[in-house]
């Protein structure tokens, strides 16, 4: 066993003595040792209950003859970090999480590891670590939050963000906004729509690194506790069969995952994270693969913010297995891909079917013939940009309008809430990319403000930053190269005409090539005063089209 390095033989007597100081018995030390990486904290609603999930995982490990040893990782709630400088640290925390798990699992050579997380950057950070370590590993989430309800209307966190714009434009009162605030998030779990956390929880399942049900079983359900116990038992099976993460996360596994991503209409952040996860697996994904799969994969689901359904609806409709089974009817799924169940995807989805055709459309009657995420290229995004196409109004699929340029999220937000943005405008927020932000902040506040003031069918928003999975409207992010690297987004001026053509996957600035080159040659890149971790992060991070990973 890998853990013999810290517990077996005469020379490990001091090590055993230290374990015994913590109460471990000789019998416990003779068993496989399972590391439990738990990101529980009192700062994230998706993590507030993870202590109970960890207890269930450990019960499963013990039932199957293992010894579990728990340690903690950090975690940031993107919703609470949103709209202020704290968001600069969110994406950057993904690398810290991956590094910290690598450190613990190298200093303590576990025989296997179970990763317990539930929110935006914690999930990919943990999966990146699993692939880097390549020891038997399994991810288990805390599950999605239930949607809220007030006066017969279903709510989620995005209802509150959009309520700010409605309140600012006098469409609702401050009292009504407070009532929405009180009912939108009813309890523990990752926020109820197909936002980044739930997107990644579903895609971990599609990739095969999490058990079926991981993405959709509600946080408050007894089924979630049972799934956690099954995760504890499953890790012991993976050790016995010597199945490692890189046996599962193959190129075929990633293709399955991207097909599922497009069918679900996942967050655009999943593109960043899948690129980063694949890099740890030694697999070179690029935006061209996402573009190809997007063009051929039908969009089967429209969950909030793209529609009215939430994760509990997807769960009762058959969940991710039903989506994968439907995709397999057209040959989009590699059925022989391995999973942490010890079985193949094909075996896992055998006889699975859609249980609610309003929540999961059949493959012959999709919402659209192509995927929920589109990759755009053009003179404004030579290396690519992303948009959640499934959440864009049909009126905005093609749009040409004058640029309104801002060098920070805060300046754009103030202009939107002060009614300075007019119908037809294209809001440009730059110097918010991985290097320029630094940290590539999400722009949920300005996009929600645009929706709240009633301009989401008339105004587009472009950024070298990124968007929450809760964003809807013509919000195009991940524009690469970013402004801090001298990308064309840096030379846009107010009133320049921007042309968006999502069906043709184009994003262009209507300037001659000569004028673009002239402006770029005269460009002075704006520098921000940064220090500490953000300074180190900015010096190491790559472009968004490469996943914003360390160079």
PDB file of N, CA and C in Angstrom, residues 183-267:
ATOM      1  N   UNK A 183     -36.427  35.156   0.850  1.00  0.00           N
ATOM      2  CA  UNK A 183     -36.953  33.869   0.421  1.00  0.00           C
ATOM      3  C   UNK A 183     -36.144  33.187  -0.681  1.00  0.00           C
ATOM      4  N   UNK A 184     -35.178  33.882  -1.288  1.00  0.00           N
ATOM      5  CA  UNK A 184     -34.508  33.362  -2.485  1.00  0.00           C
ATOM      6  C   UNK A 184     -33.646  32.136  -2.224  1.00  0.00           C
ATOM      7  N   UNK A 185     -32.985  32.095  -1.078  1.00  0.00           N
ATOM      8  CA  UNK A 185     -32.030  31.020  -0.778  1.00  0.00           C
ATOM      9  C   UNK A 185     -32.471  30.322   0.506  1.00  0.00           C
ATOM     10  N   UNK A 186     -33.276  29.248   0.406  1.00  0.00           N
ATOM     11  CA  UNK A 186     -33.923  28.689   1.594  1.00  0.00           C
ATOM     12  C   UNK A 186     -33.047  27.856   2.513  1.00  0.00           C
ATOM     13  N   UNK A 187     -31.843  27.475   2.091  1.00  0.00           N
ATOM     14  CA  UNK A 187     -31.034  26.655   2.983  1.00  0.00           C
ATOM     15  C   UNK A 187     -29.749  26.189   2.346  1.00  0.00           C
ATOM     16  N   UNK A 188     -29.157  25.160   2.918  1.00  0.00           N
ATOM     17  CA  UNK A 188     -27.842  24.689   2.496  1.00  0.00           C
ATOM     18  C   UNK A 188     -27.862  24.168   1.064  1.00  0.00           C
ATOM     19  N   UNK A 189     -26.704  24.271   0.429  1.00  0.00           N
ATOM     20  CA  UNK A 189     -26.524  23.737  -0.912  1.00  0.00           C
ATOM     21  C   UNK A 189     -25.945  24.764  -1.859  1.00  0.00           C
ATOM     22  N   UNK A 190     -25.488  24.304  -3.009  1.00  0.00           N
ATOM     23  CA  UNK A 190     -24.987  25.201  -4.055  1.00  0.00           C
ATOM     24  C   UNK A 190     -26.183  25.834  -4.756  1.00  0.00           C
ATOM     25  N   UNK A 191     -26.095  27.123  -5.072  1.00  0.00           N
ATOM     26  CA  UNK A 191     -27.242  27.913  -5.539  1.00  0.00           C
ATOM     27  C   UNK A 191     -28.010  27.193  -6.647  1.00  0.00           C
ATOM     28  N   UNK A 192     -29.354  27.314  -6.631  1.00  0.00           N
ATOM     29  CA  UNK A 192     -30.268  26.328  -7.205  1.00  0.00           C
ATOM     30  C   UNK A 192     -30.294  26.203  -8.724  1.00  0.00           C
ATOM     31  N   UNK A 193     -29.719  27.124  -9.474  1.00  0.00           N
ATOM     32  CA  UNK A 193     -29.786  27.048 -10.931  1.00  0.00           C
ATOM     33  C   UNK A 193     -28.588  26.350 -11.541  1.00  0.00           C
ATOM     34  N   UNK A 194     -28.566  26.342 -12.894  1.00  0.00           N
ATOM     35  CA  UNK A 194     -27.427  25.760 -13.607  1.00  0.00           C
ATOM     36  C   UNK A 194     -26.318  26.810 -13.674  1.00  0.00           C
ATOM     37  N   UNK A 195     -25.879  27.203 -12.469  1.00  0.00           N
ATOM     38  CA  UNK A 195     -24.790  28.152 -12.330  1.00  0.00           C
ATOM     39  C   UNK A 195     -23.479  27.350 -12.307  1.00  0.00           C
ATOM     40  N   UNK A 196     -22.357  27.993 -12.028  1.00  0.00           N
ATOM     41  CA  UNK A 196     -21.073  27.304 -12.177  1.00  0.00           C
ATOM     42  C   UNK A 196     -20.930  26.099 -11.248  1.00  0.00           C
ATOM     43  N   UNK A 197     -21.317  26.258  -9.974  1.00  0.00           N
ATOM     44  CA  UNK A 197     -21.136  25.159  -9.021  1.00  0.00           C
ATOM     45  C   UNK A 197     -21.904  23.917  -9.468  1.00  0.00           C
ATOM     46  N   UNK A 198     -23.189  24.086  -9.779  1.00  0.00           N
ATOM     47  CA  UNK A 198     -23.986  22.933 -10.191  1.00  0.00           C
ATOM     48  C   UNK A 198     -23.565  22.410 -11.556  1.00  0.00           C
ATOM     49  N   UNK A 199     -23.122  23.316 -12.429  1.00  0.00           N
ATOM     50  CA  UNK A 199     -22.584  22.862 -13.719  1.00  0.00           C
ATOM     51  C   UNK A 199     -21.406  21.929 -13.497  1.00  0.00           C
ATOM     52  N   UNK A 200     -20.473  22.341 -12.645  1.00  0.00           N
ATOM     53  CA  UNK A 200     -19.284  21.524 -12.403  1.00  0.00           C
ATOM     54  C   UNK A 200     -19.628  20.230 -11.667  1.00  0.00           C
ATOM     55  N   UNK A 201     -20.596  20.270 -10.746  1.00  0.00           N
ATOM     56  CA  UNK A 201     -21.010  19.043 -10.071  1.00  0.00           C
ATOM     57  C   UNK A 201     -21.607  18.044 -11.052  1.00  0.00           C
ATOM     58  N   UNK A 202     -22.379  18.552 -12.021  1.00  0.00           N
ATOM     59  CA  UNK A 202     -22.943  17.669 -13.052  1.00  0.00           C
ATOM     60  C   UNK A 202     -21.852  17.142 -13.983  1.00  0.00           C
ATOM     61  N   UNK A 203     -20.911  18.005 -14.337  1.00  0.00           N
ATOM     62  CA  UNK A 203     -19.871  17.593 -15.280  1.00  0.00           C
ATOM     63  C   UNK A 203     -18.866  16.637 -14.636  1.00  0.00           C
ATOM     64  N   UNK A 204     -18.654  16.748 -13.321  1.00  0.00           N
ATOM     65  CA  UNK A 204     -17.811  15.764 -12.627  1.00  0.00           C
ATOM     66  C   UNK A 204     -18.418  14.373 -12.755  1.00  0.00           C
ATOM     67  N   UNK A 205     -19.738  14.333 -12.710  1.00  0.00           N
ATOM     68  CA  UNK A 205     -20.462  13.071 -12.892  1.00  0.00           C
ATOM     69  C   UNK A 205     -20.327  12.573 -14.330  1.00  0.00           C
ATOM     70  N   UNK A 206     -20.480  13.487 -15.294  1.00  0.00           N
ATOM     71  CA  UNK A 206     -20.363  13.097 -16.706  1.00  0.00           C
ATOM     72  C   UNK A 206     -18.952  12.627 -17.042  1.00  0.00           C
ATOM     73  N   UNK A 207     -17.946  13.252 -16.430  1.00  0.00           N
ATOM     74  CA  UNK A 207     -16.557  12.860 -16.663  1.00  0.00           C
ATOM     75  C   UNK A 207     -16.256  11.495 -16.065  1.00  0.00           C
ATOM     76  N   UNK A 208     -17.050  11.089 -15.083  1.00  0.00           N
ATOM     77  CA  UNK A 208     -16.858   9.776 -14.467  1.00  0.00           C
ATOM     78  C   UNK A 208     -16.115   9.814 -13.159  1.00  0.00           C
ATOM     79  N   UNK A 209     -15.783  11.018 -12.654  1.00  0.00           N
ATOM     80  CA  UNK A 209     -15.018  11.134 -11.416  1.00  0.00           C
ATOM     81  C   UNK A 209     -15.904  11.317 -10.190  1.00  0.00           C
ATOM     82  N   UNK A 210     -17.230  11.311 -10.404  1.00  0.00           N
ATOM     83  CA  UNK A 210     -18.193  11.371  -9.304  1.00  0.00           C
ATOM     84  C   UNK A 210     -19.298  10.360  -9.570  1.00  0.00           C
ATOM     85  N   UNK A 211     -19.951   9.919  -8.524  1.00  0.00           N
ATOM     86  CA  UNK A 211     -21.007   8.917  -8.653  1.00  0.00           C
ATOM     87  C   UNK A 211     -22.247   9.498  -9.331  1.00  0.00           C
ATOM     88  N   UNK A 212     -23.042   8.676 -10.013  1.00  0.00           N
ATOM     89  CA  UNK A 212     -24.313   9.138 -10.562  1.00  0.00           C
ATOM     90  C   UNK A 212     -25.192   9.744  -9.455  1.00  0.00           C
ATOM     91  N   UNK A 213     -25.761  10.904  -9.751  1.00  0.00           N
ATOM     92  CA  UNK A 213     -26.547  11.637  -8.762  1.00  0.00           C
ATOM     93  C   UNK A 213     -25.785  12.758  -8.111  1.00  0.00           C
ATOM     94  N   UNK A 214     -24.460  12.775  -8.278  1.00  0.00           N
ATOM     95  CA  UNK A 214     -23.632  13.789  -7.642  1.00  0.00           C
ATOM     96  C   UNK A 214     -24.088  15.209  -7.962  1.00  0.00           C
ATOM     97  N   UNK A 215     -24.492  15.444  -9.208  1.00  0.00           N
ATOM     98  CA  UNK A 215     -24.794  16.807  -9.633  1.00  0.00           C
ATOM     99  C   UNK A 215     -26.155  17.315  -9.249  1.00  0.00           C
ATOM    100  N   UNK A 216     -27.104  16.422  -8.930  1.00  0.00           N
ATOM    101  CA  UNK A 216     -28.490  16.869  -8.838  1.00  0.00           C
ATOM    102  C   UNK A 216     -29.232  16.515  -7.558  1.00  0.00           C
ATOM    103  N   UNK A 217     -28.821  15.495  -6.809  1.00  0.00           N
ATOM    104  CA  UNK A 217     -29.541  15.146  -5.577  1.00  0.00           C
ATOM    105  C   UNK A 217     -29.471  16.326  -4.609  1.00  0.00           C
ATOM    106  N   UNK A 218     -30.602  16.852  -4.152  1.00  0.00           N
ATOM    107  CA  UNK A 218     -30.582  18.051  -3.297  1.00  0.00           C
ATOM    108  C   UNK A 218     -29.770  17.877  -2.020  1.00  0.00           C
ATOM    109  N   UNK A 219     -29.195  18.978  -1.566  1.00  0.00           N
ATOM    110  CA  UNK A 219     -28.354  18.963  -0.369  1.00  0.00           C
ATOM    111  C   UNK A 219     -29.107  18.472   0.856  1.00  0.00           C
ATOM    112  N   UNK A 220     -30.411  18.769   0.935  1.00  0.00           N
ATOM    113  CA  UNK A 220     -31.180  18.450   2.140  1.00  0.00           C
ATOM    114  C   UNK A 220     -31.775  17.050   2.123  1.00  0.00           C
ATOM    115  N   UNK A 221     -31.539  16.289   1.044  1.00  0.00           N
ATOM    116  CA  UNK A 221     -32.143  14.967   0.904  1.00  0.00           C
ATOM    117  C   UNK A 221     -31.336  13.897   1.632  1.00  0.00           C
ATOM    118  N   UNK A 222     -32.072  12.914   2.192  1.00  0.00           N
ATOM    119  CA  UNK A 222     -31.403  11.759   2.761  1.00  0.00           C
ATOM    120  C   UNK A 222     -30.639  10.982   1.715  1.00  0.00           C
ATOM    121  N   UNK A 223     -31.063  11.092   0.462  1.00  0.00           N
ATOM    122  CA  UNK A 223     -30.345  10.429  -0.627  1.00  0.00           C
ATOM    123  C   UNK A 223     -28.924  10.971  -0.755  1.00  0.00           C
ATOM    124  N   UNK A 224     -28.736  12.252  -0.407  1.00  0.00           N
ATOM    125  CA  UNK A 224     -27.392  12.851  -0.474  1.00  0.00           C
ATOM    126  C   UNK A 224     -26.480  12.193   0.563  1.00  0.00           C
ATOM    127  N   UNK A 225     -26.991  11.919   1.745  1.00  0.00           N
ATOM    128  CA  UNK A 225     -26.197  11.258   2.782  1.00  0.00           C
ATOM    129  C   UNK A 225     -25.883   9.827   2.358  1.00  0.00           C
ATOM    130  N   UNK A 226     -26.872   9.157   1.764  1.00  0.00           N
ATOM    131  CA  UNK A 226     -26.622   7.789   1.300  1.00  0.00           C
ATOM    132  C   UNK A 226     -25.572   7.782   0.191  1.00  0.00           C
ATOM    133  N   UNK A 227     -25.638   8.790  -0.699  1.00  0.00           N
ATOM    134  CA  UNK A 227     -24.646   8.873  -1.774  1.00  0.00           C
ATOM    135  C   UNK A 227     -23.252   9.073  -1.194  1.00  0.00           C
ATOM    136  N   UNK A 228     -23.152   9.873  -0.127  1.00  0.00           N
ATOM    137  CA  UNK A 228     -21.848  10.102   0.508  1.00  0.00           C
ATOM    138  C   UNK A 228     -21.304   8.811   1.115  1.00  0.00           C
ATOM    139  N   UNK A 229     -22.172   8.010   1.721  1.00  0.00           N
ATOM    140  CA  UNK A 229     -21.722   6.716   2.245  1.00  0.00           C
ATOM    141  C   UNK A 229     -21.249   5.812   1.102  1.00  0.00           C
ATOM    142  N   UNK A 230     -22.003   5.833   0.001  1.00  0.00           N
ATOM    143  CA  UNK A 230     -21.604   5.044  -1.169  1.00  0.00           C
ATOM    144  C   UNK A 230     -20.259   5.516  -1.728  1.00  0.00           C
ATOM    145  N   UNK A 231     -20.003   6.826  -1.629  1.00  0.00           N
ATOM    146  CA  UNK A 231     -18.706   7.353  -2.080  1.00  0.00           C
ATOM    147  C   UNK A 231     -17.577   6.777  -1.234  1.00  0.00           C
ATOM    148  N   UNK A 232     -17.800   6.688   0.079  1.00  0.00           N
ATOM    149  CA  UNK A 232     -16.796   6.088   0.957  1.00  0.00           C
ATOM    150  C   UNK A 232     -16.525   4.636   0.621  1.00  0.00           C
ATOM    151  N   UNK A 233     -17.571   3.918   0.264  1.00  0.00           N
ATOM    152  CA  UNK A 233     -17.394   2.513  -0.129  1.00  0.00           C
ATOM    153  C   UNK A 233     -16.744   2.407  -1.509  1.00  0.00           C
ATOM    154  N   UNK A 234     -17.120   3.338  -2.404  1.00  0.00           N
ATOM    155  CA  UNK A 234     -16.592   3.282  -3.773  1.00  0.00           C
ATOM    156  C   UNK A 234     -15.089   3.520  -3.824  1.00  0.00           C
ATOM    157  N   UNK A 235     -14.558   4.378  -2.935  1.00  0.00           N
ATOM    158  CA  UNK A 235     -13.114   4.639  -2.983  1.00  0.00           C
ATOM    159  C   UNK A 235     -12.333   3.374  -2.644  1.00  0.00           C
ATOM    160  N   UNK A 236     -12.889   2.536  -1.772  1.00  0.00           N
ATOM    161  CA  UNK A 236     -12.217   1.283  -1.429  1.00  0.00           C
ATOM    162  C   UNK A 236     -12.220   0.333  -2.625  1.00  0.00           C
ATOM    163  N   UNK A 237     -13.296   0.347  -3.385  1.00  0.00           N
ATOM    164  CA  UNK A 237     -13.369  -0.464  -4.601  1.00  0.00           C
ATOM    165  C   UNK A 237     -12.354   0.007  -5.637  1.00  0.00           C
ATOM    166  N   UNK A 238     -12.183   1.338  -5.750  1.00  0.00           N
ATOM    167  CA  UNK A 238     -11.202   1.882  -6.702  1.00  0.00           C
ATOM    168  C   UNK A 238      -9.792   1.466  -6.334  1.00  0.00           C
ATOM    169  N   UNK A 239      -9.495   1.423  -5.023  1.00  0.00           N
ATOM    170  CA  UNK A 239      -8.168   0.980  -4.577  1.00  0.00           C
ATOM    171  C   UNK A 239      -7.965  -0.490  -4.909  1.00  0.00           C
ATOM    172  N   UNK A 240      -8.987  -1.293  -4.646  1.00  0.00           N
ATOM    173  CA  UNK A 240      -8.895  -2.722  -4.916  1.00  0.00           C
ATOM    174  C   UNK A 240      -8.660  -2.994  -6.401  1.00  0.00           C
ATOM    175  N   UNK A 241      -9.360  -2.224  -7.268  1.00  0.00           N
ATOM    176  CA  UNK A 241      -9.246  -2.432  -8.714  1.00  0.00           C
ATOM    177  C   UNK A 241      -8.123  -1.598  -9.342  1.00  0.00           C
ATOM    178  N   UNK A 242      -7.481  -0.755  -8.512  1.00  0.00           N
ATOM    179  CA  UNK A 242      -6.386   0.117  -8.972  1.00  0.00           C
ATOM    180  C   UNK A 242      -6.839   1.001 -10.144  1.00  0.00           C
ATOM    181  N   UNK A 243      -8.000   1.599  -9.987  1.00  0.00           N
ATOM    182  CA  UNK A 243      -8.513   2.546 -10.989  1.00  0.00           C
ATOM    183  C   UNK A 243      -8.151   3.949 -10.540  1.00  0.00           C
ATOM    184  N   UNK A 244      -7.427   4.646 -11.388  1.00  0.00           N
ATOM    185  CA  UNK A 244      -6.934   5.984 -11.052  1.00  0.00           C
ATOM    186  C   UNK A 244      -7.627   7.042 -11.916  1.00  0.00           C
ATOM    187  N   UNK A 245      -7.557   8.310 -11.490  1.00  0.00           N
ATOM    188  CA  UNK A 245      -8.252   9.375 -12.233  1.00  0.00           C
ATOM    189  C   UNK A 245      -7.893   9.463 -13.711  1.00  0.00           C
ATOM    190  N   UNK A 246      -6.638   9.224 -14.050  1.00  0.00           N
ATOM    191  CA  UNK A 246      -6.261   9.342 -15.466  1.00  0.00           C
ATOM    192  C   UNK A 246      -6.744   8.149 -16.300  1.00  0.00           C
ATOM    193  N   UNK A 247      -7.174   7.075 -15.628  1.00  0.00           N
ATOM    194  CA  UNK A 247      -7.833   5.985 -16.340  1.00  0.00           C
ATOM    195  C   UNK A 247      -9.244   6.391 -16.751  1.00  0.00           C
ATOM    196  N   UNK A 248      -9.783   7.368 -16.031  1.00  0.00           N
ATOM    197  CA  UNK A 248     -11.164   7.821 -16.229  1.00  0.00           C
ATOM    198  C   UNK A 248     -11.204   9.073 -17.105  1.00  0.00           C
ATOM    199  N   UNK A 249     -10.382  10.055 -16.786  1.00  0.00           N
ATOM    200  CA  UNK A 249     -10.383  11.344 -17.491  1.00  0.00           C
ATOM    201  C   UNK A 249      -9.508  11.263 -18.747  1.00  0.00           C
ATOM    202  N   UNK A 250      -9.971  10.495 -19.703  1.00  0.00           N
ATOM    203  CA  UNK A 250      -9.304  10.352 -21.000  1.00  0.00           C
ATOM    204  C   UNK A 250      -9.888  11.361 -21.980  1.00  0.00           C
ATOM    205  N   UNK A 251      -9.352  11.423 -23.180  1.00  0.00           N
ATOM    206  CA  UNK A 251      -9.913  12.334 -24.177  1.00  0.00           C
ATOM    207  C   UNK A 251     -11.366  11.969 -24.463  1.00  0.00           C
ATOM    208  N   UNK A 252     -11.681  10.656 -24.460  1.00  0.00           N
ATOM    209  CA  UNK A 252     -13.066  10.237 -24.669  1.00  0.00           C
ATOM    210  C   UNK A 252     -13.951  10.701 -23.515  1.00  0.00           C
ATOM    211  N   UNK A 253     -13.409  10.627 -22.300  1.00  0.00           N
ATOM    212  CA  UNK A 253     -14.155  11.114 -21.142  1.00  0.00           C
ATOM    213  C   UNK A 253     -14.442  12.597 -21.229  1.00  0.00           C
ATOM    214  N   UNK A 254     -13.454  13.370 -21.685  1.00  0.00           N
ATOM    215  CA  UNK A 254     -13.667  14.813 -21.824  1.00  0.00           C
ATOM    216  C   UNK A 254     -14.663  15.116 -22.935  1.00  0.00           C
ATOM    217  N   UNK A 255     -14.637  14.352 -24.007  1.00  0.00           N
ATOM    218  CA  UNK A 255     -15.626  14.566 -25.067  1.00  0.00           C
ATOM    219  C   UNK A 255     -17.034  14.279 -24.547  1.00  0.00           C
ATOM    220  N   UNK A 256     -17.192  13.220 -23.759  1.00  0.00           N
ATOM    221  CA  UNK A 256     -18.491  12.964 -23.126  1.00  0.00           C
ATOM    222  C   UNK A 256     -18.933  14.171 -22.304  1.00  0.00           C
ATOM    223  N   UNK A 257     -17.988  14.709 -21.543  1.00  0.00           N
ATOM    224  CA  UNK A 257     -18.282  15.807 -20.632  1.00  0.00           C
ATOM    225  C   UNK A 257     -18.695  17.065 -21.383  1.00  0.00           C
ATOM    226  N   UNK A 258     -17.998  17.377 -22.479  1.00  0.00           N
ATOM    227  CA  UNK A 258     -18.324  18.578 -23.246  1.00  0.00           C
ATOM    228  C   UNK A 258     -19.669  18.423 -23.938  1.00  0.00           C
ATOM    229  N   UNK A 259     -19.973  17.229 -24.425  1.00  0.00           N
ATOM    230  CA  UNK A 259     -21.308  16.987 -24.983  1.00  0.00           C
ATOM    231  C   UNK A 259     -22.381  17.245 -23.920  1.00  0.00           C
ATOM    232  N   UNK A 260     -22.146  16.745 -22.706  1.00  0.00           N
ATOM    233  CA  UNK A 260     -23.101  16.961 -21.611  1.00  0.00           C
ATOM    234  C   UNK A 260     -23.197  18.446 -21.269  1.00  0.00           C
ATOM    235  N   UNK A 261     -22.061  19.113 -21.245  1.00  0.00           N
ATOM    236  CA  UNK A 261     -22.008  20.555 -20.974  1.00  0.00           C
ATOM    237  C   UNK A 261     -22.910  21.324 -21.936  1.00  0.00           C
ATOM    238  N   UNK A 262     -22.831  20.986 -23.218  1.00  0.00           N
ATOM    239  CA  UNK A 262     -23.612  21.689 -24.231  1.00  0.00           C
ATOM    240  C   UNK A 262     -25.092  21.335 -24.141  1.00  0.00           C
ATOM    241  N   UNK A 263     -25.399  20.080 -23.810  1.00  0.00           N
ATOM    242  CA  UNK A 263     -26.798  19.668 -23.681  1.00  0.00           C
ATOM    243  C   UNK A 263     -27.464  20.339 -22.483  1.00  0.00           C
ATOM    244  N   UNK A 264     -26.713  20.488 -21.391  1.00  0.00           N
ATOM    245  CA  UNK A 264     -27.251  21.104 -20.179  1.00  0.00           C
ATOM    246  C   UNK A 264     -27.357  22.619 -20.290  1.00  0.00           C
ATOM    247  N   UNK A 265     -26.524  23.240 -21.124  1.00  0.00           N
ATOM    248  CA  UNK A 265     -26.449  24.698 -21.142  1.00  0.00           C
ATOM    249  C   UNK A 265     -25.730  25.206 -19.913  1.00  0.00           C
ATOM    250  N   UNK A 266     -24.547  24.657 -19.667  1.00  0.00           N
ATOM    251  CA  UNK A 266     -23.798  24.950 -18.447  1.00  0.00           C
ATOM    252  C   UNK A 266     -23.215  26.360 -18.443  1.00  0.00           C
ATOM    253  N   UNK A 267     -22.640  26.722 -17.322  1.00  0.00           N
ATOM    254  CA  UNK A 267     -21.934  27.999 -17.174  1.00  0.00           C
ATOM    255  C   UNK A 267     -20.733  28.066 -18.108  1.00  0.00           C
TER     256      UNK A 267
END
